[in-house]
Coordinates of C-alpha atoms in Angstrom, one line a residue:
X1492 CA -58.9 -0.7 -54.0
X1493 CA -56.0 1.7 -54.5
X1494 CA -52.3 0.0 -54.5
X1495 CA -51.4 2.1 -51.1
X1496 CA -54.5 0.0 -49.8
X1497 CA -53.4 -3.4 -51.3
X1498 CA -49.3 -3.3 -49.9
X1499 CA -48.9 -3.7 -46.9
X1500 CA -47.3 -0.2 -45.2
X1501 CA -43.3 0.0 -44.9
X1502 CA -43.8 -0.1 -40.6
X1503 CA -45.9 -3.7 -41.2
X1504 CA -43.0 -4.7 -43.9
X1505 CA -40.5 -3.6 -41.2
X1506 CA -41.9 -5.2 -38.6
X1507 CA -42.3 -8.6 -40.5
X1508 CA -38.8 -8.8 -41.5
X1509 CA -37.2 -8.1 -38.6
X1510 CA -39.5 -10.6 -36.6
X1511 CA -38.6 -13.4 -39.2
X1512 CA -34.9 -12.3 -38.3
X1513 CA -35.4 -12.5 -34.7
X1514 CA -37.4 -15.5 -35.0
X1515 CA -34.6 -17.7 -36.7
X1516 CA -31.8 -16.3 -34.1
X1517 CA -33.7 -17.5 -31.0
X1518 CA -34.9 -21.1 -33.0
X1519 CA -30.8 -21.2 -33.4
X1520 CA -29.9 -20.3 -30.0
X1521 CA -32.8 -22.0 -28.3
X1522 CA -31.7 -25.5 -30.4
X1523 CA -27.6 -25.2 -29.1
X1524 CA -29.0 -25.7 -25.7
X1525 CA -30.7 -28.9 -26.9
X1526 CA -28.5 -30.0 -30.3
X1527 CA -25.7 -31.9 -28.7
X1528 CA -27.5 -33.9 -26.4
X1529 CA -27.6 -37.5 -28.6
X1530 CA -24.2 -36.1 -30.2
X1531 CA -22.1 -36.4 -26.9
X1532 CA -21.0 -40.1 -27.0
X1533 CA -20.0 -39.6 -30.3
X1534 CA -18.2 -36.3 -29.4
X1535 CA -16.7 -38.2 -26.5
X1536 CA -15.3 -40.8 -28.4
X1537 CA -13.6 -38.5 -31.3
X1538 CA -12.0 -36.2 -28.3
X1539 CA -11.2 -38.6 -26.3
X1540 CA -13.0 -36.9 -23.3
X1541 CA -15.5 -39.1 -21.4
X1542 CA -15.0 -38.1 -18.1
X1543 CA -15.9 -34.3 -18.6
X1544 CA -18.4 -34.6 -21.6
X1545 CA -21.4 -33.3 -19.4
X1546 CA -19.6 -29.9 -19.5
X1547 CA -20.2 -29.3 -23.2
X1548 CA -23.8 -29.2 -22.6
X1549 CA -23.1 -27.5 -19.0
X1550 CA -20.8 -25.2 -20.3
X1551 CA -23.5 -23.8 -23.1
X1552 CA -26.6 -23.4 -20.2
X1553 CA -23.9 -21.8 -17.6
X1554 CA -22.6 -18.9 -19.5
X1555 CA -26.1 -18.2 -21.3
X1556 CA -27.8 -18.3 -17.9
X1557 CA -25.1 -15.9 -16.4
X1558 CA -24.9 -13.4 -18.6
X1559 CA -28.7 -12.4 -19.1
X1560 CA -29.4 -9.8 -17.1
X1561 CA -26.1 -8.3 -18.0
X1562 CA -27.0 -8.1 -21.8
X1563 CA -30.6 -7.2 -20.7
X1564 CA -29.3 -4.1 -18.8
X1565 CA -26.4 -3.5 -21.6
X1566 CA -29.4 -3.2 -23.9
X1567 CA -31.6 -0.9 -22.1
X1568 CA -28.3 1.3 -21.5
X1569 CA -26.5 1.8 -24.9
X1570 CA -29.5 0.3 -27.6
X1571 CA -30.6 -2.9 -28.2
X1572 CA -29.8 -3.2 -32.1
X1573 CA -26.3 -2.9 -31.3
X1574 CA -25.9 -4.8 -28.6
X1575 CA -28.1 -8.0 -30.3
X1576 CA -26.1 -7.5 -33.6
X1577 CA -22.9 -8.2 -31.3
X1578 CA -24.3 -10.8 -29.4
X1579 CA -25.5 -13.1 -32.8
X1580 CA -21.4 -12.3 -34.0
X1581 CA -20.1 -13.9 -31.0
X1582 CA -22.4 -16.5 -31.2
X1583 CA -22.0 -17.7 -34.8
X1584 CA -17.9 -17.2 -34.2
X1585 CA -18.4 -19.3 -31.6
X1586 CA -20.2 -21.9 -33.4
X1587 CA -17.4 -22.4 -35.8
X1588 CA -15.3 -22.3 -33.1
X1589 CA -17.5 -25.3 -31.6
X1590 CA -17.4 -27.3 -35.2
X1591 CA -13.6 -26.3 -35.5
X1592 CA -12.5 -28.2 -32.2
X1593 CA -9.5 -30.5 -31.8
X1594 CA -9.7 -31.1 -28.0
X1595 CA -12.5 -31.5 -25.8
X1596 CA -11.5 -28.0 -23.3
X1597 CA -11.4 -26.1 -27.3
X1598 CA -14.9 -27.5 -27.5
X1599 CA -16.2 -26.2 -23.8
X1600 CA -14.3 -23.0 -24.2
X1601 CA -16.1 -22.6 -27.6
X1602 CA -19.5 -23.6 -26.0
X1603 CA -18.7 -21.1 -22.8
X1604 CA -18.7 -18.1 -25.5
X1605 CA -21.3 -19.8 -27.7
X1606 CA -23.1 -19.2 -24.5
X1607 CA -22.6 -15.9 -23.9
X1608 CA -23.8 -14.7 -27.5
X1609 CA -26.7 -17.3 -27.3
X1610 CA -27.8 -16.2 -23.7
X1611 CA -27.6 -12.0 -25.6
X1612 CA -29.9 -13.2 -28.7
X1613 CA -32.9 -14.6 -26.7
X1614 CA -33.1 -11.8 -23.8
X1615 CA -32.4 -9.0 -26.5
X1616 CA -34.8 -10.7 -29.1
X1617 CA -37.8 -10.2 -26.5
X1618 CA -36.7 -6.7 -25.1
X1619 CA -36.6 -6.1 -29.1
X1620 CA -40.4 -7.6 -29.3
X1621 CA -41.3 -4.9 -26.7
X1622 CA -39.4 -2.0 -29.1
X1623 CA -41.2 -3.1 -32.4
X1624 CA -44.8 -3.8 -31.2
X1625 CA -47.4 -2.0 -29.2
X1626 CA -48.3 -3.0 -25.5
X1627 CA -51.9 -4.6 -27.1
X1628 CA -49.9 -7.0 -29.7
X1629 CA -47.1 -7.9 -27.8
X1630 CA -48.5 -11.4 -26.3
X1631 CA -49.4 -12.3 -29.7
X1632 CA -45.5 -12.0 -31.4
X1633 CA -44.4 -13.3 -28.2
X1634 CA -46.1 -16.0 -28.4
X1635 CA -44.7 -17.0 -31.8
X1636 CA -40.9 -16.7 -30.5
X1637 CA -42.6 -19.2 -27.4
X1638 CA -43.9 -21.2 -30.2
X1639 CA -40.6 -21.7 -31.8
X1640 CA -38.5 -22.1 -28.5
X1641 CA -40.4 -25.4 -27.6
X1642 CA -40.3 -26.7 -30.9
X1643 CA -36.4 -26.0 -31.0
X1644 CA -36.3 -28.2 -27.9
X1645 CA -37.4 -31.0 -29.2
X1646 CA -36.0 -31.0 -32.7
X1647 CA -33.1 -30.4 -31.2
X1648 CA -31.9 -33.9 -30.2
X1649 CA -33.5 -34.8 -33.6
X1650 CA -31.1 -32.8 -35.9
X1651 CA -28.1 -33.7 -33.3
X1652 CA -28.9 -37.4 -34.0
X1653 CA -29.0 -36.7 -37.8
X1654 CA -25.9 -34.8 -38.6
X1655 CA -24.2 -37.3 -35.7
X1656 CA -25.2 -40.3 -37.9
X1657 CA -24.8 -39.0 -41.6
X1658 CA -22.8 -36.1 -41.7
X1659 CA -20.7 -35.1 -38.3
X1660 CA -21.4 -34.0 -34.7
X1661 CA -19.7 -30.8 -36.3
X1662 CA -22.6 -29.9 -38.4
X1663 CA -24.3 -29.7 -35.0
X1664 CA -22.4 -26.3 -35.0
X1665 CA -21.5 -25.4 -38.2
X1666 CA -25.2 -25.3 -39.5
X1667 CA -25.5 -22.4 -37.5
X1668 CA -23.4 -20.3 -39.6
X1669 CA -25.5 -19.5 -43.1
X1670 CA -29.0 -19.2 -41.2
X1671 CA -26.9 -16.9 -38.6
X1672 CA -25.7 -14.9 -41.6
X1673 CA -28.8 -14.5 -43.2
X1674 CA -30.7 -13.5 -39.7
X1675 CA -27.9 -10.8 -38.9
X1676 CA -28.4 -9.6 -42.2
X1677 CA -32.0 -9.1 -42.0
X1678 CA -31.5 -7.9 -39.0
X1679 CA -29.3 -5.2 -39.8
X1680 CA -31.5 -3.2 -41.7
X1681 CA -35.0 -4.0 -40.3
X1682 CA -34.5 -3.8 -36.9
X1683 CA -35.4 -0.1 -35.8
X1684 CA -32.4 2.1 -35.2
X1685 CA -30.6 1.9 -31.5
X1686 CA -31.2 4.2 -29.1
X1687 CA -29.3 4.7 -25.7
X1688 CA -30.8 5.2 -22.4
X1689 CA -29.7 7.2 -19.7
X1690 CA -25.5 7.4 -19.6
X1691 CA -24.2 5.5 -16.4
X1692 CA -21.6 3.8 -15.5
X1693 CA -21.9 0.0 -15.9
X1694 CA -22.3 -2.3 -12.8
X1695 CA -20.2 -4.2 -12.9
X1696 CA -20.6 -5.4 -9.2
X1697 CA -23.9 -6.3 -9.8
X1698 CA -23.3 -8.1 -13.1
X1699 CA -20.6 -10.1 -11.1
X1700 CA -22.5 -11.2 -8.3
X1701 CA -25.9 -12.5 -10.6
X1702 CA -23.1 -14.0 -12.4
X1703 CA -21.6 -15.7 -9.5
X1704 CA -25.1 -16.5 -8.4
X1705 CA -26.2 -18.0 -11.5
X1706 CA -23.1 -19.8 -12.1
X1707 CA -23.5 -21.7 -8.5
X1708 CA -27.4 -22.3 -9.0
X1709 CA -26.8 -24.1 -13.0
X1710 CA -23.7 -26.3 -11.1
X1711 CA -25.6 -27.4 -8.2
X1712 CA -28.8 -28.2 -10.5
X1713 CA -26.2 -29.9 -13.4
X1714 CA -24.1 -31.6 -11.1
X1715 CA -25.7 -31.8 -8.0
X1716 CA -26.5 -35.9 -8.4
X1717 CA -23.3 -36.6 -9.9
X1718 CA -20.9 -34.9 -7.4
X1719 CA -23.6 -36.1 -4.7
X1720 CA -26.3 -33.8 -3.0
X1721 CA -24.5 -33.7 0.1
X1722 CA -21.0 -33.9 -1.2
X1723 CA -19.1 -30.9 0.2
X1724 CA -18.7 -29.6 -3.3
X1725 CA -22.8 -29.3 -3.3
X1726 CA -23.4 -27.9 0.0
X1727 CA -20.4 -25.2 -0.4
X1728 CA -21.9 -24.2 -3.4
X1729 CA -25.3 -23.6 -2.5
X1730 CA -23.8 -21.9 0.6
X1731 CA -22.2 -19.4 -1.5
X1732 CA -24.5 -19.0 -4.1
X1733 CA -27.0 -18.1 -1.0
X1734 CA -24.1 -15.2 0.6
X1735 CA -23.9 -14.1 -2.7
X1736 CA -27.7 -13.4 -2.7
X1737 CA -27.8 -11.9 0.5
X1738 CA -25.4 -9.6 -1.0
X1739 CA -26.9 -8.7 -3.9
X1740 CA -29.8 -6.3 -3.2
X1741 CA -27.5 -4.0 -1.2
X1742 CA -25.0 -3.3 -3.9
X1743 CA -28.0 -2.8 -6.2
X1744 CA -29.5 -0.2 -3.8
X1745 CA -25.6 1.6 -4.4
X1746 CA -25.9 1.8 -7.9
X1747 CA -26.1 4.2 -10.5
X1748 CA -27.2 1.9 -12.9
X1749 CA -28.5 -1.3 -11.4
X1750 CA -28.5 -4.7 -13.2
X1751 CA -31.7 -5.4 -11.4
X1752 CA -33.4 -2.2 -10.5
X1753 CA -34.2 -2.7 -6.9
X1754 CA -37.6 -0.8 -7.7
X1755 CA -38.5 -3.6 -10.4
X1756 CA -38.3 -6.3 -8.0
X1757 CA -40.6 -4.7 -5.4
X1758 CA -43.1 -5.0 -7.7
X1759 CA -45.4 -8.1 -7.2
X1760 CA -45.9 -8.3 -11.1
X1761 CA -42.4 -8.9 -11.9
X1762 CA -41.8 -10.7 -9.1
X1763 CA -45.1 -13.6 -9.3
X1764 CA -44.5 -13.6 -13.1
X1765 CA -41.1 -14.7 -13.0
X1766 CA -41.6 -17.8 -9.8
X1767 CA -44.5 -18.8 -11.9
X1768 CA -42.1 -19.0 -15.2
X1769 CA -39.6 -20.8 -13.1
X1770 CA -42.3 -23.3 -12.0
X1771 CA -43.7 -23.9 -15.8
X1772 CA -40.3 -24.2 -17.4
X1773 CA -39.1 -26.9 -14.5
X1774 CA -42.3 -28.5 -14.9
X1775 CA -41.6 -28.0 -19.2
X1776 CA -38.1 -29.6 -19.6
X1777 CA -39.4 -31.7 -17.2
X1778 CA -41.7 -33.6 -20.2
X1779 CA -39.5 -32.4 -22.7
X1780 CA -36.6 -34.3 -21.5
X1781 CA -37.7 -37.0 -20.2
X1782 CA -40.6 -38.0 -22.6
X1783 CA -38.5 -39.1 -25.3
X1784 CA -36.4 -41.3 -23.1
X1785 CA -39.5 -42.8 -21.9
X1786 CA -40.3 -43.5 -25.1
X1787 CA -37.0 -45.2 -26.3
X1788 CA -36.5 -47.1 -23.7
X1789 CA -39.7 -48.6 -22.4
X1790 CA -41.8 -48.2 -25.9
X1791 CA -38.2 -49.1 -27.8
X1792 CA -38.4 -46.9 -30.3
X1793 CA -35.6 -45.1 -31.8
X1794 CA -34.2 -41.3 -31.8
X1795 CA -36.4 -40.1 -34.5
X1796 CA -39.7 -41.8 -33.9
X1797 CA -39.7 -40.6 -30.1
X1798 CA -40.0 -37.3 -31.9
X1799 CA -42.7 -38.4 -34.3
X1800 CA -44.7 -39.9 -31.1
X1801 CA -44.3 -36.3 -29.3
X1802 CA -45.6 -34.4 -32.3
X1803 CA -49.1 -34.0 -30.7
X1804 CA -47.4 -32.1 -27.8
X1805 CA -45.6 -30.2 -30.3
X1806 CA -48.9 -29.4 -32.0
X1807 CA -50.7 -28.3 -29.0
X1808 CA -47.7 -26.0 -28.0
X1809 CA -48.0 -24.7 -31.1
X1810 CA -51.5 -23.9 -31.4
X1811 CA -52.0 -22.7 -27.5
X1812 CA -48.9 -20.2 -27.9
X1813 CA -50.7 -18.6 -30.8
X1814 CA -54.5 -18.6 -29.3
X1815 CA -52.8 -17.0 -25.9
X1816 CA -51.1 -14.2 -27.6
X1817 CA -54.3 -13.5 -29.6
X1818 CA -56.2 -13.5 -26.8
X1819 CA -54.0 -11.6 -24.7
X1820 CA -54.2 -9.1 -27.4
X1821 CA -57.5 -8.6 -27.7
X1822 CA -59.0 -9.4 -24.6
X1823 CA -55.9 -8.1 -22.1
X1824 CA -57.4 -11.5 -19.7
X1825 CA -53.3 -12.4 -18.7
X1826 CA -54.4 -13.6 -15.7
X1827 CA -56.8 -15.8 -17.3
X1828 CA -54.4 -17.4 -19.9
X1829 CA -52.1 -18.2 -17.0
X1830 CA -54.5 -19.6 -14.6
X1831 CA -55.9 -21.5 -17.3
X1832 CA -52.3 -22.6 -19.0
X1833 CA -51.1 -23.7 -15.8
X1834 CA -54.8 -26.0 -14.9
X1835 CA -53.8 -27.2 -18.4
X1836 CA -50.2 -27.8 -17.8
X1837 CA -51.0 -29.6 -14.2
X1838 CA -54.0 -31.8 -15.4
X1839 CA -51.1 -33.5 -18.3
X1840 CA -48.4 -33.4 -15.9
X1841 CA -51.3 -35.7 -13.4
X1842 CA -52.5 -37.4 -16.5
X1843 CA -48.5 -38.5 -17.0
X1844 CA -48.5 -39.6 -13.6
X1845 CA -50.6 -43.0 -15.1
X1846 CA -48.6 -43.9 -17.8
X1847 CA -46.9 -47.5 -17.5
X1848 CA -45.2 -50.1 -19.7
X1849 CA -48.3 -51.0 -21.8
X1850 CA -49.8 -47.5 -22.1
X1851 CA -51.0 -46.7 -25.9
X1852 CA -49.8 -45.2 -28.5
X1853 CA -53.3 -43.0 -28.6
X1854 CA -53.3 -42.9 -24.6
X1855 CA -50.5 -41.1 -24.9
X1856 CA -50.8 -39.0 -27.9
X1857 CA -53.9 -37.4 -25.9
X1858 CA -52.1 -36.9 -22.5
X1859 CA -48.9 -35.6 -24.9
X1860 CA -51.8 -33.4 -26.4
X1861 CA -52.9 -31.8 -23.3
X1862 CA -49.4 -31.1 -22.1
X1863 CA -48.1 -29.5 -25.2
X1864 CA -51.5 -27.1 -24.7
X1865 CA -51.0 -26.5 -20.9
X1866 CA -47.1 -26.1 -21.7
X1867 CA -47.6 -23.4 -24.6
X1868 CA -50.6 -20.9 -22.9
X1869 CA -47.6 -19.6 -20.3
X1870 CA -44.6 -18.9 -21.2
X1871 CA -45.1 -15.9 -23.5
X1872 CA -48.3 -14.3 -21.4
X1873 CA -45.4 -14.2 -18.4
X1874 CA -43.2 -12.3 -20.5
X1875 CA -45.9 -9.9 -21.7
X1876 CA -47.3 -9.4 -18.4
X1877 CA -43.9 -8.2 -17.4
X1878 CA -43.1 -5.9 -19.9
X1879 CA -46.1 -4.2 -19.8
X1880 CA -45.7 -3.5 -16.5
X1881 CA -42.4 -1.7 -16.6
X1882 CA -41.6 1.4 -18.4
X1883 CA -39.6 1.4 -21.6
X1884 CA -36.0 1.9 -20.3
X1885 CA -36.5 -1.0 -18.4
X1886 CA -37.5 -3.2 -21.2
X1887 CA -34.3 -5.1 -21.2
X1888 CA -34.0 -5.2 -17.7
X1889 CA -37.8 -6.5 -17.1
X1890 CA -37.3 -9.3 -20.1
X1891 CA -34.0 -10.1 -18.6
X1892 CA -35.1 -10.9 -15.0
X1893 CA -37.7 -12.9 -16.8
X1894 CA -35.2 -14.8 -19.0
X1895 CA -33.2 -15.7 -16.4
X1896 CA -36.0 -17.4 -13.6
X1897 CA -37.1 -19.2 -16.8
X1898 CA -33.8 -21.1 -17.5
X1899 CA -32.9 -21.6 -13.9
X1900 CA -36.5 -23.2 -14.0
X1901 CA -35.0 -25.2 -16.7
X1902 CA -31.8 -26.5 -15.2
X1903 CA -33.9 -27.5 -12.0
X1904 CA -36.7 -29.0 -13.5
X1905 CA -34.0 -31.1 -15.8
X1906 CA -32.2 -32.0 -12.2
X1907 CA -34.9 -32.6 -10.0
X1908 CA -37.0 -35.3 -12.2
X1909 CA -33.8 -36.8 -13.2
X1910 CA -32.9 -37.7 -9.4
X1911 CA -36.6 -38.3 -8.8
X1912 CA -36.6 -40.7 -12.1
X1913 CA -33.0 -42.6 -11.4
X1914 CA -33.4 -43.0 -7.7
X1915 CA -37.2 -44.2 -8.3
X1916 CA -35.9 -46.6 -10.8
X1917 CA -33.1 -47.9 -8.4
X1918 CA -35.5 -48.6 -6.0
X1919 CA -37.7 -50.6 -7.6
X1920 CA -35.2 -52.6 -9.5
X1921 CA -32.7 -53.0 -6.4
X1922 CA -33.9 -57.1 -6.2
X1923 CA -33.0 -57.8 -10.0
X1924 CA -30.0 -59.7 -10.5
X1925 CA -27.0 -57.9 -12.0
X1926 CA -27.7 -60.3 -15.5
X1927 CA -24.7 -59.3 -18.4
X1928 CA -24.1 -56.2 -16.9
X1929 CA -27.3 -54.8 -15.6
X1930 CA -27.1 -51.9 -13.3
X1931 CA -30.0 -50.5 -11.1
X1932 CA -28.4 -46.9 -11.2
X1933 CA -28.4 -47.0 -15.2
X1934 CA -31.8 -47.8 -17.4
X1935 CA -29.7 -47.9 -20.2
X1936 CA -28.6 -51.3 -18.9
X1937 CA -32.0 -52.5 -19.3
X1938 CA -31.2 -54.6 -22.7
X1939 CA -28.8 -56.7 -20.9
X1940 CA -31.4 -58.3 -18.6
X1941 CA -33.4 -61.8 -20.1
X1942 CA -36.8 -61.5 -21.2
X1943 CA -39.2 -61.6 -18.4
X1944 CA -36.5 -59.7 -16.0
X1945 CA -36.3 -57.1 -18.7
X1946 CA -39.9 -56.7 -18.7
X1947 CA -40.5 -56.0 -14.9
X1948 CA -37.4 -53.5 -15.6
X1949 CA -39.4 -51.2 -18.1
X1950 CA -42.2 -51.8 -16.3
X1951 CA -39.8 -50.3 -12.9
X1952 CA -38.8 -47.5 -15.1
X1953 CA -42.1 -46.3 -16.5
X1954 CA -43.5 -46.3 -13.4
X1955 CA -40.3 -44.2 -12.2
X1956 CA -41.3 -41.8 -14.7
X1957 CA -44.8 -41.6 -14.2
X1958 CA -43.9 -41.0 -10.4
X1959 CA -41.4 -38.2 -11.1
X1960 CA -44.3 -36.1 -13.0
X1961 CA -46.6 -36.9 -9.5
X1962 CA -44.1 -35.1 -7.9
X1963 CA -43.1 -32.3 -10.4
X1964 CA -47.0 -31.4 -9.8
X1965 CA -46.7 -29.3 -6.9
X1966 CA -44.7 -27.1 -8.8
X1967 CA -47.1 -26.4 -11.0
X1968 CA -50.0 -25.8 -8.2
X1969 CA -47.4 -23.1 -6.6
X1970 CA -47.8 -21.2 -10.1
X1971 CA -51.4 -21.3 -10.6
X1972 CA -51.3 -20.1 -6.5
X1973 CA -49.3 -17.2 -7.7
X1974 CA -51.2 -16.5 -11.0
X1975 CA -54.5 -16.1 -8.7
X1976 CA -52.8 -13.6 -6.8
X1977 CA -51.1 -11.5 -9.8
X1978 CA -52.5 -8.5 -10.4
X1979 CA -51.1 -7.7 -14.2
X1980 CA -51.6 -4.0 -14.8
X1981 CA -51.9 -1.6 -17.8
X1982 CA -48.1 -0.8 -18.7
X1983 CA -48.6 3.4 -18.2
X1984 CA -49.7 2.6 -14.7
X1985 CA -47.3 -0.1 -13.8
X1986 CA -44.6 2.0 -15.5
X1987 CA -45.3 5.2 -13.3
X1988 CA -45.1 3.1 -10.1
X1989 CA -41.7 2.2 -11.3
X1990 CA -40.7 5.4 -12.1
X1991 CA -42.2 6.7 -8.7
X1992 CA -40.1 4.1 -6.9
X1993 CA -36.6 4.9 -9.0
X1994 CA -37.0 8.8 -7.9
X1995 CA -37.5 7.8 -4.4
X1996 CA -34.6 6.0 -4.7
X1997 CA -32.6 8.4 -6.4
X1998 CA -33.3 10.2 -3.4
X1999 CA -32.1 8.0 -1.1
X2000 CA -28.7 8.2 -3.2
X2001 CA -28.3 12.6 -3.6
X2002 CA -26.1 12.4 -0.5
X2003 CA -23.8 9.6 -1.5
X2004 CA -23.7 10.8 -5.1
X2005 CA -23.8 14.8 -5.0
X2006 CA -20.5 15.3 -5.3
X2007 CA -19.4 13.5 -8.1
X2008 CA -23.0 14.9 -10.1
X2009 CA -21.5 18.5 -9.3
X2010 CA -18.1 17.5 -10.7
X2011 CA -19.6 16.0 -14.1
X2012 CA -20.2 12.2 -12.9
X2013 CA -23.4 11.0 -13.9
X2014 CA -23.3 9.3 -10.6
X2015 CA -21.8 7.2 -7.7
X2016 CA -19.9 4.0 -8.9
X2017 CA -21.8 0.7 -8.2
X2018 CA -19.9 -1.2 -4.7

């Protein structure tokens, strides 16, 4: 065999290092959504903020969530090298920004802008998937970054807990900064030269309004329980995230260079994959949250070995991300994946339904098992069904749109079982007596009850959690719904639709935008 046979070709070198690059930005910016959550008391206490901790978590999911589709768009627009080399720099400024804090609104400023970089890395990182790889291989090195992403949130707390306990809640942030370093260097010089797409003025109307949109939808799903779901706050919120809306898909008719290409969205593809990654993520951080707690608090076992005990969903994650993309490679049965992911997914989200205050240890590591399978076959094969059905100027755009259903998927998912869990347990634990200190609104008060009391309260609260995955189920039965109805097509066809659509639109804008064209303007200005 000749050497030329035996190395592997500069492209496949290429392509390696740049994935490993992308692949240890998004474990990074996928962990600082999770990473603070067992540091906050700590970071309470030292900045003497308790009131407004929840923001520093918040703060991080908000501006992530907001900016998406702007950095998708940005991307498709003027290159996505350039713009994901910018993002990871704001990010890992940010981060020592974050580990740098002396007051508690340096520390939530810092996480607003570690958000915005963070938010740029993931949405860039899978429009970048879609530059490197061919249509055919796509689901497979997405399904790697998928892979990674649920790992990251459960490791996350882990490594919080760690550096919290021998190190600092700093390191939380400042670790961030020699793997950051490392992956922008990488990236740098493996990721394939920028290229711009068509020149047009920014929208910034759009980009505000999905802003303003986003921004009510992660408040009302962060706070929603705490303010009070029919607190004025709550209600005026949703009300003007929903005007906001309404308002949206005219402006994005006006523009030049839409955000959201109105054409996009009428497609069914686009539109069924992303509700059916909003339903599997709520239904994901649903088990991903809420599963360790379980664990510590009705099995009593500490920070760390919650996360030993969820290793076998880790495992199936894992191992289902990779068989999906493989399979969606070679076989091109999307559909398929997700009907079968999602089955998967429900049938551990119904098996969770049963699990009480004297379930196994191996009970549970097969329900865990099943879960982590169901959880890992979708979120990947909804990306690639996407981005092979748009063409390639929309890449960013089509990931974007994508990105941004899944982690409003997330906020809700995280909002929805915890009301379901803490107004479940409150109900069942209402006739206790208040004993040291006890308080039905707060499991964490369980220790303070007396033996046999404290018994029927762990009992109350896995129970509580079992019912809160009962209900989370329809969520996952309107998915497969939608998956039985998607239609995924071949990326030149899907992408000619598109393209079919955006002439007829630009149509529909000659008259409005013929006399700036004729003086030089590459169009009219988004309103």
């Amino acid at each position: 065999m000749s050497k030329a046979q035996q190395a592997p070709s500069p492209r496949e070198g290429g392509v390696v290092a740049a994935m490993s690059a992308l692949i240890l930005a998004v474990l990074l910016a996928a962990l600082d959504q999770t990473i603070v959550s067992t540091a906050l008391p700590r970071i309470a206490e030292d900045l003497h903020g308790f009131d407004d901790i929840a923001w520093v978590s918040a703060a991080y999911l908000l501006a992530s969530t907001a900016v998406t589709p702007l950095w998708g768009k940005l991307g498709d627009m003027f290159g996505r090298k350039r713009l994901y080399l910018a993002s990871t720099t704001i990010f890992l400024a940010a981060s020592v920004a974050c580990g740098l804090a002396r007051t508690l609104p340096e520390l939530i400023g810092a996480r607003v802008l570690q958000g915005v970089g963070g938010g740029g890395m993931i949405v860039l990182t899978f429009a970048l998937v879609g530059d490197i790889v061919a249509p055919g291989e796509r689901g497979r090195y997405q399904g790697m970054f998928g892979s990674v992403y649920g790992v990251a949130s459960i490791v996350g707390p882990l490594l919080g807990g760690v550096f919290t306990d021998q190190l600092s809640w700093r390191w939380a942030f400042l670790i961030n900064l020699p793997f950051g370093v490392v992956a922008l260097a990488v990236a740098a010089r493996a990721l394939p030269a920028a290229t711009r797409g068509a020149r047009a003025r920014i929208d910034y109307p759009g980009a505000t309004l999905l802003a303003g949109i986003a921004t009510g939808l992660v408040l009302v799903t962060s706070f929603g329980e705490r303010w009070g779901w029919g607190s004025p706050a709550i209600i005026g919120l949703i009300l003007a995230t929903a005007a906001l809306a309404l308002l949206l898909l005219p402006v994005e008719r006006r523009a030049a260079a839409p955000v959201l290409p109105p054409a996009m969205l009428g497609s069914r593809t686009v539109v069924f994959s992303s509700l059916i990654g909003f339903f599997a993520n709520a239904a994901m951080f649903a088990v991903l949250v809420y599963l360790p707690t379980y664990l510590q608090i009705v099995h009593g076992v500490s920070a760390t070995l919650s996360g030993v005990s969820m290793l076998p969903l880790v495992a199936g994650l894992v191992i289902s991300q990779s068989l999906a993309g493989r399979w969606a490679a070679h076989a091109g049965r999307l559909r398929a994946i997700l009907l079968a992911g999602l089955a998967a997914n429900l049938a551990g989200l119904l098996l969770l339904g049963t699990i009480g205050g004297t379930t196994s240890t191996l009970v549970l590591s097969v329900y865990f098992l099943i879960t982590g399978v169901g959880i890992g076959m979708v979120p990947m094969v909804v990306l690639t069904t996407v981005q092979n059905s748009v063409p390639a100027a929309d890449l960013g755009a089509a990931s974007a749109v994508v990105t941004f259903a899944r982690s409003i998927g997330a906020a809700f998912g995280v909002a929805v079982f915890g009301t379901l869990l803490n107004t479940g347990f409150a109900d069942r634990t209402r006739a206790l007596p208040a004993a040291g200190g006890f308080d039905a609104a707060r499991p964490d008060t369980i220790g303070r009850l007396p033996g046999a009391l404290r018994e029927t309260a762990l009992d109350a609260f896995a129970h509580a959690t079992a019912a809160g995955y009962l209900w989370m189920a329809p969520a996952l039965a309107a998915g497969i719904l939608l998956a039985v109805f998607l239609k995924p097509a071949s990326r030149s066809s899907a992408g000619a639709a598109v393209a079919t659509a955006r002439v007829a639109e630009d149509d529909v804008r000659t008259d409005t935008g013929q006399a700036d064209r004729d003086t030089g303007d590459k169009g009219p200005i988004a309103a």
